[in-house]
mmCIF file of C-alpha atoms in Angstrom:
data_model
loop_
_atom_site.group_PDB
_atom_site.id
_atom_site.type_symbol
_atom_site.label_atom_id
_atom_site.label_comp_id
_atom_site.label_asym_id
_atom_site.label_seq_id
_atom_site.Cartn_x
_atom_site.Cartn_y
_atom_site.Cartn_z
ATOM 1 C CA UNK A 1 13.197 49.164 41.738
ATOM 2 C CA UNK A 2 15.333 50.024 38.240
ATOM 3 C CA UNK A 3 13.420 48.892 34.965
ATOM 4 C CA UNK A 4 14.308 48.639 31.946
ATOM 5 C CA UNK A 5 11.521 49.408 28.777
ATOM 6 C CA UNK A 6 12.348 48.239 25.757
ATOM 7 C CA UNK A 7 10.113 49.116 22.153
ATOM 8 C CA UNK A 8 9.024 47.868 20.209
ATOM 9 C CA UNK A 9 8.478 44.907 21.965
ATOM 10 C CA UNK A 10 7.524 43.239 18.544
ATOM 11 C CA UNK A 11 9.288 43.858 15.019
ATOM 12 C CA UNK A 12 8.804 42.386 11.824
ATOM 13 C CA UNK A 13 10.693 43.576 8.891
ATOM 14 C CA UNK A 14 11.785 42.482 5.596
ATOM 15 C CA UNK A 15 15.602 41.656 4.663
ATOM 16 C CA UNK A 16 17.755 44.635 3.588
ATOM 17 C CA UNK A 17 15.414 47.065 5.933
ATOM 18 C CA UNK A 18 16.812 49.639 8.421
ATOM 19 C CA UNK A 19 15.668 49.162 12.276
ATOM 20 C CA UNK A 20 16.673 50.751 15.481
ATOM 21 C CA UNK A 21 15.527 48.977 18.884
ATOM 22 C CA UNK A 22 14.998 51.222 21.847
ATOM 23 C CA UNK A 23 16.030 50.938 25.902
ATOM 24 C CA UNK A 24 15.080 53.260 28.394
ATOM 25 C CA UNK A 25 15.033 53.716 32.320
ATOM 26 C CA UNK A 26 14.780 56.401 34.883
ATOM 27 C CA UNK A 27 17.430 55.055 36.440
ATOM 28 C CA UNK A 28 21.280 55.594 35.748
ATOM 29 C CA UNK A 29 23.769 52.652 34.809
ATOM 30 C CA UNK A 30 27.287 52.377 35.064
ATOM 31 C CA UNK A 31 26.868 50.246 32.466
ATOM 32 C CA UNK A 32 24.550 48.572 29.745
ATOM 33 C CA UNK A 33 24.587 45.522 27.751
ATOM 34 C CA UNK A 34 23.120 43.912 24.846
ATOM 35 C CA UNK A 35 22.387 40.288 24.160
ATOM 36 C CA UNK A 36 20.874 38.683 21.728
ATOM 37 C CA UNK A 37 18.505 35.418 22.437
ATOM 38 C CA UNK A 38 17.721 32.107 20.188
ATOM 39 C CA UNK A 39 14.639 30.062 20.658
ATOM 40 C CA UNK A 40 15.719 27.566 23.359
ATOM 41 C CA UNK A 41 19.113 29.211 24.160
ATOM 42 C CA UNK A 42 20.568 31.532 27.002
ATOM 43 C CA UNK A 43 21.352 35.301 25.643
ATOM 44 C CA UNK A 44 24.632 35.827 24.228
ATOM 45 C CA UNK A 45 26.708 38.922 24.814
ATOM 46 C CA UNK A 46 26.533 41.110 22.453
ATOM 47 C CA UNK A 47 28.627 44.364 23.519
ATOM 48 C CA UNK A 48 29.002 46.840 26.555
ATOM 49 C CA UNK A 49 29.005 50.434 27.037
ATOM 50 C CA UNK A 50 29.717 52.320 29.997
ATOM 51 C CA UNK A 51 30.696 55.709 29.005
ATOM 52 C CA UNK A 52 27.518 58.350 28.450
ATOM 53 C CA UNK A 53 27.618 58.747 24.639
ATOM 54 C CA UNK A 54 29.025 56.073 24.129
ATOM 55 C CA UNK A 55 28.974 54.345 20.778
ATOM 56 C CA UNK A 56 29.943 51.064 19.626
ATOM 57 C CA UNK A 57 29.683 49.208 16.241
ATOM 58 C CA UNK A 58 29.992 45.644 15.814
ATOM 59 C CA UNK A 59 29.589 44.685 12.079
ATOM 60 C CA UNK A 60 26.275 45.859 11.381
ATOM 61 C CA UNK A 61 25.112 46.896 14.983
ATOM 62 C CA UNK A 62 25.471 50.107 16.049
ATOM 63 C CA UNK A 63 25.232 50.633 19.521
ATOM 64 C CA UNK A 64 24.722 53.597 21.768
ATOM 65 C CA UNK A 65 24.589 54.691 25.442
ATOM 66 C CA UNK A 66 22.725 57.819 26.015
ATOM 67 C CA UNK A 67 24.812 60.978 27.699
ATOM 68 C CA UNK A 68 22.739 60.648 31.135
ATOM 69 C CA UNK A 69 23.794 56.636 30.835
ATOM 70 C CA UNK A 70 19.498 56.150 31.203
ATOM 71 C CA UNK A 71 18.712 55.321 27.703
ATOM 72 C CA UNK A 72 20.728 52.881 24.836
ATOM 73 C CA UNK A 73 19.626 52.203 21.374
ATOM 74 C CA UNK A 74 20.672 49.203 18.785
ATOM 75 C CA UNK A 75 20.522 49.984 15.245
ATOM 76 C CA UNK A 76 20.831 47.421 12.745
ATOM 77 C CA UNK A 77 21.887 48.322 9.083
ATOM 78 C CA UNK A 78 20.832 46.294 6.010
ATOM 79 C CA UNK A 79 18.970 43.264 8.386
ATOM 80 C CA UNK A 80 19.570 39.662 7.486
ATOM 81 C CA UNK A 81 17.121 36.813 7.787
ATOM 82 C CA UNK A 82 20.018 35.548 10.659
ATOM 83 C CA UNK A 83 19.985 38.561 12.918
ATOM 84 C CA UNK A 84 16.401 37.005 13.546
ATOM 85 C CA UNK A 85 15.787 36.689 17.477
ATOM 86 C CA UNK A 86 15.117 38.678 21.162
ATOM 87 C CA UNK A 87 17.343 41.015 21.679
ATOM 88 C CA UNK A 88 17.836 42.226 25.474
ATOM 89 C CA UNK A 89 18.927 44.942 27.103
ATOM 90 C CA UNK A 90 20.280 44.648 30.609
ATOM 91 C CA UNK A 91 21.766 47.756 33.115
ATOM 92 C CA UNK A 92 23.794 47.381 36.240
ATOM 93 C CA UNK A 93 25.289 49.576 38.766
ATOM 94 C CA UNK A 94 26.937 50.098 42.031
ATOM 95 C CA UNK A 95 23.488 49.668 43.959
ATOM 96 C CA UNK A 96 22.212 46.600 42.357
ATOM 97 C CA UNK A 97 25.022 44.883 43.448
ATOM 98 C CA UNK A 98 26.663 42.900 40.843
ATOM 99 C CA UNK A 99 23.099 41.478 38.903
ATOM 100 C CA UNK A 100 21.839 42.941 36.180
ATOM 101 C CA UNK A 101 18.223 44.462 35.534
ATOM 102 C CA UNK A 102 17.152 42.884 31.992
ATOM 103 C CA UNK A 103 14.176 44.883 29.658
ATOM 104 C CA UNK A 104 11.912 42.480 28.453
ATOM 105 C CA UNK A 105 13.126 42.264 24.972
ATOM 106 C CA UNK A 106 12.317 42.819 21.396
ATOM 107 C CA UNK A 107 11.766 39.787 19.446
ATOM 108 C CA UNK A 108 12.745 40.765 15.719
ATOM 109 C CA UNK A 109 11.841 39.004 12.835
ATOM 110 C CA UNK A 110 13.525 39.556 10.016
ATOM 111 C CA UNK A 111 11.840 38.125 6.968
ATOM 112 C CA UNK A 112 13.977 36.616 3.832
ATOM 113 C CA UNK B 1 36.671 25.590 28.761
ATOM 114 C CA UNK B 2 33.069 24.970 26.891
ATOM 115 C CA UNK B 3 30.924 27.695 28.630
ATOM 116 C CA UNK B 4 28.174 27.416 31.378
ATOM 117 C CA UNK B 5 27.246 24.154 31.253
ATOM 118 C CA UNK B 6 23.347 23.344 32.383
ATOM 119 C CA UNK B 7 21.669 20.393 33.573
ATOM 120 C CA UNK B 8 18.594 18.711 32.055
ATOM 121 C CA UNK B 9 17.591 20.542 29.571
ATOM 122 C CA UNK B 10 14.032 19.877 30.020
ATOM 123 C CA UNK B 11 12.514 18.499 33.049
ATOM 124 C CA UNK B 12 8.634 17.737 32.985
ATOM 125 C CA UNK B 13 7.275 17.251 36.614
ATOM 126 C CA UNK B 14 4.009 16.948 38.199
ATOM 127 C CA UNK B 15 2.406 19.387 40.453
ATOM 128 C CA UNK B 16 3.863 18.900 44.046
ATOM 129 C CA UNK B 17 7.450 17.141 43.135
ATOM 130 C CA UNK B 18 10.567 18.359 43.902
ATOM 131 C CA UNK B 19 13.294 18.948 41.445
ATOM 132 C CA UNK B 20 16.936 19.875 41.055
ATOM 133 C CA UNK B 21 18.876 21.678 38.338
ATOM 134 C CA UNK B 22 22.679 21.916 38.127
ATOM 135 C CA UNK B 23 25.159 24.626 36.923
ATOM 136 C CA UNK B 24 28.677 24.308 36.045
ATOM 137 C CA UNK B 25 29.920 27.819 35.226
ATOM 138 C CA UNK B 26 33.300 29.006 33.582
ATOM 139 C CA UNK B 27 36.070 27.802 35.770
ATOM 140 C CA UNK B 28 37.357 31.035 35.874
ATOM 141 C CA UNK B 29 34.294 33.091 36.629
ATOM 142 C CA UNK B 30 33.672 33.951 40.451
ATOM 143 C CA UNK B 31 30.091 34.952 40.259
ATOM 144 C CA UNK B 32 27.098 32.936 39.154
ATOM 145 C CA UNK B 33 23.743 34.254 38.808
ATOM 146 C CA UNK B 34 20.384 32.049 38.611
ATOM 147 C CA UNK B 35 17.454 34.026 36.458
ATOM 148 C CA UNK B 36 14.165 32.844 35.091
ATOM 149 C CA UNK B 37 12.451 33.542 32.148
ATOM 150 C CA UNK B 38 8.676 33.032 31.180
ATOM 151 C CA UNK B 39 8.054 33.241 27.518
ATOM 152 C CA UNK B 40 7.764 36.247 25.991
ATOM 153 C CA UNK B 41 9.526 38.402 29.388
ATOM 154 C CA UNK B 42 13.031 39.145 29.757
ATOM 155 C CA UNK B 43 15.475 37.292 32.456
ATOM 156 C CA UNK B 44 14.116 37.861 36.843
ATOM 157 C CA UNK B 45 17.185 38.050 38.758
ATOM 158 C CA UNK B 46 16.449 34.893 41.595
ATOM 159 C CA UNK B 47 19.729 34.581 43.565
ATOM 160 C CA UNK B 48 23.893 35.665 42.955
ATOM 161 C CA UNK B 49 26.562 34.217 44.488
ATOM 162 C CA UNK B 50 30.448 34.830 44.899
ATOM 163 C CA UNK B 51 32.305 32.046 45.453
ATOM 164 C CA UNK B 52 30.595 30.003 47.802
ATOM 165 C CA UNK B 53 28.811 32.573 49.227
ATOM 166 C CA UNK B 54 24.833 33.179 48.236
ATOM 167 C CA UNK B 55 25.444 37.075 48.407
ATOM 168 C CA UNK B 56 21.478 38.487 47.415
ATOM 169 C CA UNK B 57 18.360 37.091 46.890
ATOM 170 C CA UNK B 58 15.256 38.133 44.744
ATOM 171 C CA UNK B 59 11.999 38.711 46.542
ATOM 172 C CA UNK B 60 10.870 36.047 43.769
ATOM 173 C CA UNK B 61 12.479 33.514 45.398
ATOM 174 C CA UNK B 62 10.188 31.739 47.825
ATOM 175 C CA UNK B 63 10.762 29.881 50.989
ATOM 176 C CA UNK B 64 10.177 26.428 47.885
ATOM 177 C CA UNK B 65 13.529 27.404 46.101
ATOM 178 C CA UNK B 66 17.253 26.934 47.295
ATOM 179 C CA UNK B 67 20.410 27.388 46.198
ATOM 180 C CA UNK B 68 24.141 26.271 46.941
ATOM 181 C CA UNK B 69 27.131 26.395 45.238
ATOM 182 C CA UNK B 70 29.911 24.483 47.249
ATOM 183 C CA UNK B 71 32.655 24.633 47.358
ATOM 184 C CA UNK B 72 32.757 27.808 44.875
ATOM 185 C CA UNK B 73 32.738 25.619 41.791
ATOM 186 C CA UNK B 74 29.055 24.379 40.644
ATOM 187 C CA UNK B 75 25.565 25.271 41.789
ATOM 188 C CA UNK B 76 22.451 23.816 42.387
ATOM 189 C CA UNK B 77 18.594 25.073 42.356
ATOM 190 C CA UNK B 78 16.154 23.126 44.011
ATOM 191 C CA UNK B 79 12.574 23.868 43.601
ATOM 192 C CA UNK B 80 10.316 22.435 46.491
ATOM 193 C CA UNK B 81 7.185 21.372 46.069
ATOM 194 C CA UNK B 82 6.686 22.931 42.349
ATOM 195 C CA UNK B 83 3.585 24.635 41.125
ATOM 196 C CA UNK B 84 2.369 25.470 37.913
ATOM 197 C CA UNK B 85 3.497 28.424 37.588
ATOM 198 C CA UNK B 86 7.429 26.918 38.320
ATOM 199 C CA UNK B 87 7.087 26.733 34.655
ATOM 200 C CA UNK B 88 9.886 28.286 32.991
ATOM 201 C CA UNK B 89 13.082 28.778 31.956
ATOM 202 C CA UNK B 90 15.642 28.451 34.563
ATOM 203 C CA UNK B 91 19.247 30.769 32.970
ATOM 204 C CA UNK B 92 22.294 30.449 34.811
ATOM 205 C CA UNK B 93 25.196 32.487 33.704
ATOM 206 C CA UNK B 94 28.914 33.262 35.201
ATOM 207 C CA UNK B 95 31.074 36.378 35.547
ATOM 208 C CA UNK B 96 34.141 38.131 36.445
ATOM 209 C CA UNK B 97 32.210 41.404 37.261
ATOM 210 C CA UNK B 98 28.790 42.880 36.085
ATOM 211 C CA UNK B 99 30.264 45.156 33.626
ATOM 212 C CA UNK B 100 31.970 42.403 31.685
ATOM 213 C CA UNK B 101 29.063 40.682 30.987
ATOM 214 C CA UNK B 102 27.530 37.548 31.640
ATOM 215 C CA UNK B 103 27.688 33.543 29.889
ATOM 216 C CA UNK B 104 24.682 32.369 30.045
ATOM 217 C CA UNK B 105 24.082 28.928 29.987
ATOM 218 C CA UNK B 106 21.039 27.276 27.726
ATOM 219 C CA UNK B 107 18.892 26.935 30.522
ATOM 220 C CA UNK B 108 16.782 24.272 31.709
ATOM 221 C CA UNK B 109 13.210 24.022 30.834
ATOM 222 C CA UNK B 110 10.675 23.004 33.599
ATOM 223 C CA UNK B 111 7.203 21.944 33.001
ATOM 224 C CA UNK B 112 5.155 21.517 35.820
ATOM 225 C CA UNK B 113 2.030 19.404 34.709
#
């Protein structure tokens, strides 16, 4: 069975504050995602990696896939009150089929 | 296109009834996936199809839940005889492959009273 840990699994910070949101395995991925989940919505894609050391930066995200493609870390620069919500981390490879393994999230708050 | 679309949104039910939820994925999108979410957990994969054919199924998934998608366009979950602890959030999302990511829908929302 692959799992996913994410940490913290709780973070509450204030506006304008640094924070970087961790995902690791034992397992290897081809590839990783992101998403990030509203109260009462589905997760939204956020970005992909597949390449070990990997990194990707989408406005204020930083992402990155570790060089053994177990690990992947989201850092957030300068948080806003918006980037509030539970942000997900999901793998999938070649022997999970085609589903994806989700962590069980971080819920950030990010206070104004 | 407008996404995965989802149907109810809620559904409250008593302990014992059966119930149906619908999915109408991206048009585009071979493969849909049905996951469920209690609060606080991430997405449990319950069942993947491609095109019409139900391709893997979770261990979660008891002999009480079934799923179809005919045809190859929408898909149905039906929960049989629901329990208490039914209760969650019921995520179906589309794809062209795992590594280009999924659309979720916004899920339906079962209470079982």
């Amino acid at each position: 069975t692959q799992l996913l840990e994410q940490s913290p699994q709780f973070l509450s910070i204030q506006e304008g504050e640094n924070l970087t949101v961790y995902c690791n395995s034992s397992s290897v991925f081809s590839s990783l995602q992101w998403y990030r989940q509203e109260p009462g919505e589905g997760p939204v894609l956020l970005v992909t990696v597949v390449t070990g050391g990997e990194v990707k930066k989408l406005k204020r995200l930083t992402f990155q896939f570790g060089d053994a493609r177990k690990d992947s870390s989201l850092h957030i620069t300068a948080a806003q009150p918006g980037d509030t919500g539970l942000y997900l981390c999901a793998g999938g490879n070649e022997t999970s089929g085609s589903r994806l393994t989700f962590g069980e999230g971080t819920q950030l708050t990010v206070n104004p | 296109d407008t996404g995965v679309s989802q149907d109810p949104r809620h559904k409250i039910t008593k302990r014992g009834q059966n119930v149906t939820f619908r999915c109408d994925p991206i048009s585009e999108h071979n493969r849909l996936y049905w996951y469920r979410q209690t609060l606080g957990q991430g997405p449990e994969f319950l069942t993947y199809f491609q095109n019409e054919a139900q391709l893997e199924k979770s261990r979660l998934l008891s002999d009480r839940f079934s799923a179809e998608r005919p045809k190859g366009s929408f898909s149905t979950l039906e929960i049989q005889r629901t329990e208490q602890g039914d209760s969650a959030m019921y995520l179906c999302a589309s794809s062209v492959g795992t590594r280009y990511g999924y659309t979720f829908g916004s899920g339906t929302r079962l209470t079982v009273v």
